[in-house]
């Protein structure tokens, strides 16, 4: 087939692909809107400010960690350990505060711990070459087990009132802090992924790692940094 013919084929196929993509998205949005409408009709308290705040608080942890998971998945990897990272780093912060350590220092230790776990996952995956599924499956069991062992399966209360005011449900401008943190992370994650060179490199690494290497993108470092991002956000 000549290049002219190939060009015509690509011109014909491209609009069809775009149309099919838009149709798929429209169906998702329509179904989602219908579900919301159904709840609004049959559950009068659903479309209230109080319920929206409750949903925002309940989904804050999942949404924040999902931002980090987006970087990992876009780079063509997976992180199964994020649940254990959330519990283990939260436990570290709570135990330090229970030992009368300043809440700021306890929070920083938790964030550094999350970053460290992310680095471990990233190094073993990107530089050693072990599949991320197996690596994070192992770290999930390790840090989940450590959390159980350190607490003997008992809850550790957060003793700092200020910590709860900063990261909890204390309203700021009428909106709970946990929702503010979610909005901030969503905004920063969007900017980092779609408006920076790092974000473009993440897409390139996940799209075609071999081609990315040939154009000079440090794919292993990009995967490491992606795991670092999800580790920090898991701790947050």
CSV table of C-alpha atoms in Angstrom, one decimal:
chain,number,residue,atom,x,y,z
A,1,UNK,CA,0.0,0.0,0.0
A,2,UNK,CA,1.4,3.4,-0.9
A,3,UNK,CA,2.0,6.1,1.6
A,4,UNK,CA,-0.9,8.2,0.1
A,5,UNK,CA,-3.3,5.3,0.5
A,6,UNK,CA,-2.1,4.7,4.1
A,7,UNK,CA,-2.7,8.4,4.8
A,8,UNK,CA,-6.2,8.1,3.6
A,9,UNK,CA,-6.9,5.0,5.7
A,10,UNK,CA,-5.5,6.7,8.8
A,11,UNK,CA,-7.7,9.8,8.1
A,12,UNK,CA,-10.8,7.6,7.8
A,13,UNK,CA,-10.0,5.5,10.9
A,14,UNK,CA,-9.0,8.3,13.2
A,15,UNK,CA,-12.5,10.0,13.3
A,16,UNK,CA,-14.1,6.6,13.9
A,17,UNK,CA,-11.8,6.0,16.9
A,18,UNK,CA,-12.6,9.4,18.3
A,19,UNK,CA,-16.3,8.9,17.8
A,20,UNK,CA,-16.3,5.5,19.5
A,21,UNK,CA,-14.2,6.9,22.4
A,22,UNK,CA,-16.7,9.8,22.9
A,23,UNK,CA,-19.6,7.4,22.7
A,24,UNK,CA,-18.1,5.2,25.4
A,25,UNK,CA,-17.5,8.1,27.7
A,26,UNK,CA,-21.0,9.5,27.0
A,27,UNK,CA,-22.6,6.2,28.1
A,28,UNK,CA,-20.6,6.2,31.3
A,29,UNK,CA,-21.6,9.8,32.1
A,30,UNK,CA,-25.2,9.2,31.3
A,31,UNK,CA,-25.4,6.0,33.5
A,32,UNK,CA,-23.7,7.9,36.3
A,33,UNK,CA,-26.1,10.8,36.0
A,34,UNK,CA,-29.1,8.4,36.0
A,35,UNK,CA,-27.8,6.7,39.2
A,36,UNK,CA,-27.5,10.0,40.9
A,37,UNK,CA,-30.9,11.1,39.7
A,38,UNK,CA,-32.4,7.8,41.1
A,39,UNK,CA,-30.9,8.4,44.5
A,40,UNK,CA,-32.1,12.0,44.5
A,41,UNK,CA,-35.7,10.8,43.8
A,42,UNK,CA,-35.8,7.8,46.2
A,43,UNK,CA,-33.5,9.1,48.9
A,44,UNK,CA,-34.5,12.7,49.8
A,45,UNK,CA,-31.5,13.2,52.0
A,46,UNK,CA,-29.0,12.2,49.3
A,47,UNK,CA,-28.7,15.6,47.6
A,48,UNK,CA,-28.0,17.5,50.8
A,49,UNK,CA,-24.9,19.4,51.9
A,50,UNK,CA,-24.5,17.2,54.9
A,51,UNK,CA,-24.5,14.0,52.8
A,52,UNK,CA,-22.1,15.4,50.3
A,53,UNK,CA,-19.7,16.3,53.2
A,54,UNK,CA,-20.1,12.7,54.6
A,55,UNK,CA,-19.2,11.2,51.2
A,56,UNK,CA,-16.2,13.6,50.9
A,57,UNK,CA,-14.9,12.6,54.3
A,58,UNK,CA,-15.5,8.9,53.8
A,59,UNK,CA,-13.8,8.9,50.4
A,60,UNK,CA,-10.9,11.2,51.3
A,61,UNK,CA,-8.4,8.4,52.0
A,62,UNK,CA,-9.4,6.4,48.9
A,63,UNK,CA,-9.2,9.5,46.6
A,64,UNK,CA,-5.8,10.7,47.9
A,65,UNK,CA,-4.3,7.2,47.5
A,66,UNK,CA,-6.0,6.9,44.1
A,67,UNK,CA,-4.0,9.9,42.9
A,68,UNK,CA,-0.8,8.2,43.7
A,69,UNK,CA,-2.0,4.9,42.2
A,70,UNK,CA,-2.7,6.8,39.0
A,71,UNK,CA,1.0,7.6,38.6
A,72,UNK,CA,2.0,4.0,39.2
A,73,UNK,CA,-0.6,2.6,36.8
A,74,UNK,CA,0.2,5.1,34.1
A,75,UNK,CA,3.8,4.0,34.3
A,76,UNK,CA,2.6,0.4,33.6
A,77,UNK,CA,3.1,-0.9,37.2
A,78,UNK,CA,0.8,-1.7,40.1
A,79,UNK,CA,1.0,-1.2,43.9
A,80,UNK,CA,-0.8,-3.7,46.1
A,81,UNK,CA,0.8,-2.5,49.3
A,82,UNK,CA,-1.0,0.9,49.5
A,83,UNK,CA,-3.5,-0.4,52.1
A,84,UNK,CA,-0.7,-1.6,54.4
A,85,UNK,CA,1.2,1.7,53.8
A,86,UNK,CA,-1.8,3.7,55.0
A,87,UNK,CA,-2.3,1.6,58.1
A,88,UNK,CA,1.4,1.3,59.0
A,89,UNK,CA,2.3,4.9,58.6
A,90,UNK,CA,-0.8,6.0,60.4
A,91,UNK,CA,0.1,3.7,63.2
A,92,UNK,CA,3.6,5.1,63.4
A,93,UNK,CA,2.3,8.7,63.7
A,94,UNK,CA,-0.3,7.6,66.4
A,95,UNK,CA,2.3,5.7,68.4
A,96,UNK,CA,4.7,8.6,68.4
A,97,UNK,CA,2.0,11.0,69.5
A,98,UNK,CA,1.0,8.6,72.2
A,99,UNK,CA,4.6,8.7,73.4
A,100,UNK,CA,4.2,12.6,73.7
A,101,UNK,CA,6.2,13.3,70.5
A,102,UNK,CA,5.2,16.6,68.8
A,103,UNK,CA,2.5,16.0,66.2
A,104,UNK,CA,4.5,17.8,63.4
A,105,UNK,CA,7.5,15.6,63.9
A,106,UNK,CA,5.3,12.5,64.1
A,107,UNK,CA,3.6,13.5,60.8
A,108,UNK,CA,7.0,14.0,59.1
A,109,UNK,CA,8.2,10.6,60.3
A,110,UNK,CA,5.0,9.0,58.9
A,111,UNK,CA,5.5,10.8,55.5
A,112,UNK,CA,9.2,9.7,55.4
A,113,UNK,CA,8.2,6.2,56.3
A,114,UNK,CA,5.7,6.1,53.4
A,115,UNK,CA,8.3,7.6,51.1
A,116,UNK,CA,10.8,4.9,52.2
A,117,UNK,CA,8.3,2.1,51.5
A,118,UNK,CA,7.7,3.6,48.1
A,119,UNK,CA,11.4,3.7,47.3
A,120,UNK,CA,11.8,0.1,48.4
A,121,UNK,CA,9.0,-0.9,46.0
A,122,UNK,CA,10.4,1.2,43.2
A,123,UNK,CA,14.0,0.1,43.5
A,124,UNK,CA,13.2,-3.6,43.6
A,125,UNK,CA,10.8,-3.2,40.7
A,126,UNK,CA,12.7,-0.8,38.4
A,127,UNK,CA,16.3,-1.6,39.2
A,128,UNK,CA,16.2,-5.3,40.3
A,129,UNK,CA,13.6,-6.2,37.7
A,130,UNK,CA,11.1,-8.1,40.0
A,131,UNK,CA,7.5,-7.6,38.8
A,132,UNK,CA,5.7,-4.9,40.8
A,133,UNK,CA,2.8,-7.3,41.5
A,134,UNK,CA,5.1,-9.6,43.4
A,135,UNK,CA,7.1,-6.9,45.1
A,136,UNK,CA,4.1,-5.0,46.4
A,137,UNK,CA,2.4,-8.2,47.4
A,138,UNK,CA,5.3,-8.9,49.6
A,139,UNK,CA,5.5,-5.5,51.1
A,140,UNK,CA,1.8,-5.5,51.7
A,141,UNK,CA,2.1,-8.6,53.8
A,142,UNK,CA,5.3,-7.3,55.6
A,143,UNK,CA,4.0,-3.9,56.7
A,144,UNK,CA,0.4,-5.2,57.3
A,145,UNK,CA,1.9,-7.8,59.5
A,146,UNK,CA,4.1,-5.3,61.3
A,147,UNK,CA,1.1,-3.1,62.0
A,148,UNK,CA,-0.8,-6.1,63.5
A,149,UNK,CA,2.3,-7.2,65.5
A,150,UNK,CA,3.0,-3.7,67.0
A,151,UNK,CA,-0.6,-3.1,68.1
A,152,UNK,CA,-1.6,-6.7,68.9
A,153,UNK,CA,-4.7,-5.9,66.7
A,154,UNK,CA,-5.8,-3.2,69.2
A,155,UNK,CA,-6.6,0.4,68.1
A,156,UNK,CA,-4.1,3.2,68.9
A,157,UNK,CA,-5.9,6.5,69.6
A,158,UNK,CA,-4.5,9.8,68.2
A,159,UNK,CA,-3.8,11.8,71.3
A,160,UNK,CA,-3.0,15.2,69.7
A,161,UNK,CA,-6.0,17.5,69.3
A,162,UNK,CA,-4.1,19.8,66.9
A,163,UNK,CA,-3.3,16.8,64.6
A,164,UNK,CA,-7.0,16.0,64.5
A,165,UNK,CA,-7.9,19.6,63.7
A,166,UNK,CA,-5.4,19.8,60.8
A,167,UNK,CA,-6.0,16.4,59.2
A,168,UNK,CA,-9.4,15.5,60.5
A,169,UNK,CA,-13.0,16.8,60.1
A,170,UNK,CA,-12.6,20.2,61.6
A,171,UNK,CA,-14.3,22.7,59.3
A,172,UNK,CA,-12.3,25.4,57.5
A,173,UNK,CA,-14.5,27.9,55.7
A,174,UNK,CA,-17.4,25.5,56.4
A,175,UNK,CA,-15.7,22.5,54.7
A,176,UNK,CA,-14.0,19.6,56.6
A,177,UNK,CA,-10.2,19.6,56.5
A,178,UNK,CA,-10.2,16.1,55.0
A,179,UNK,CA,-12.0,17.4,51.9
A,180,UNK,CA,-9.6,20.3,51.6
A,181,UNK,CA,-6.7,17.9,51.6
A,182,UNK,CA,-8.4,15.8,48.9
A,183,UNK,CA,-9.0,18.9,46.7
A,184,UNK,CA,-5.3,20.0,47.1
A,185,UNK,CA,-4.0,16.6,46.3
A,186,UNK,CA,-6.3,16.2,43.2
A,187,UNK,CA,-5.1,19.6,41.9
A,188,UNK,CA,-1.4,19.0,42.5
A,189,UNK,CA,-1.7,15.5,41.0
A,190,UNK,CA,-3.4,16.8,37.9
A,191,UNK,CA,-0.8,19.5,37.4
A,192,UNK,CA,2.1,17.1,38.0
A,193,UNK,CA,0.7,14.5,35.6
A,194,UNK,CA,-0.6,16.7,32.8
A,195,UNK,CA,1.4,20.0,33.0
A,196,UNK,CA,5.0,18.9,33.8
A,197,UNK,CA,7.8,17.1,32.0
A,198,UNK,CA,7.7,14.5,34.7
A,199,UNK,CA,4.1,13.7,33.9
A,200,UNK,CA,4.8,13.4,30.2
A,201,UNK,CA,7.7,11.0,31.0
A,202,UNK,CA,5.4,8.9,33.1
A,203,UNK,CA,3.0,8.6,30.2
A,204,UNK,CA,5.9,7.8,27.8
A,205,UNK,CA,7.3,5.2,30.2
A,206,UNK,CA,4.0,3.4,30.5
A,207,UNK,CA,3.1,3.7,26.9
A,208,UNK,CA,6.3,2.3,25.4
A,209,UNK,CA,9.2,1.8,27.8
A,210,UNK,CA,11.6,0.8,25.1
A,211,UNK,CA,10.9,3.8,22.9
A,212,UNK,CA,11.1,6.1,25.9
A,213,UNK,CA,14.6,4.7,26.7
A,214,UNK,CA,15.8,5.4,23.1
A,215,UNK,CA,14.7,9.1,23.4
A,216,UNK,CA,16.6,9.5,26.7
A,217,UNK,CA,13.9,9.2,29.3
A,218,UNK,CA,15.2,7.6,32.5
A,219,UNK,CA,12.4,5.1,32.7
A,220,UNK,CA,13.6,3.3,35.8
A,221,UNK,CA,13.9,6.6,37.7
A,222,UNK,CA,10.4,7.5,36.6
A,223,UNK,CA,9.0,4.3,37.9
A,224,UNK,CA,10.9,4.8,41.1
A,225,UNK,CA,9.5,8.3,41.5
A,226,UNK,CA,6.0,7.0,40.8
A,227,UNK,CA,6.2,4.6,43.7
A,228,UNK,CA,7.6,7.4,45.8
A,229,UNK,CA,4.6,9.5,45.0
A,230,UNK,CA,2.1,6.8,46.0
A,231,UNK,CA,4.1,6.1,49.2
A,232,UNK,CA,3.9,9.7,50.3
A,233,UNK,CA,0.3,10.1,49.5
A,234,UNK,CA,-0.5,6.8,51.3
A,235,UNK,CA,1.1,8.2,54.4
A,236,UNK,CA,-0.7,11.5,54.0
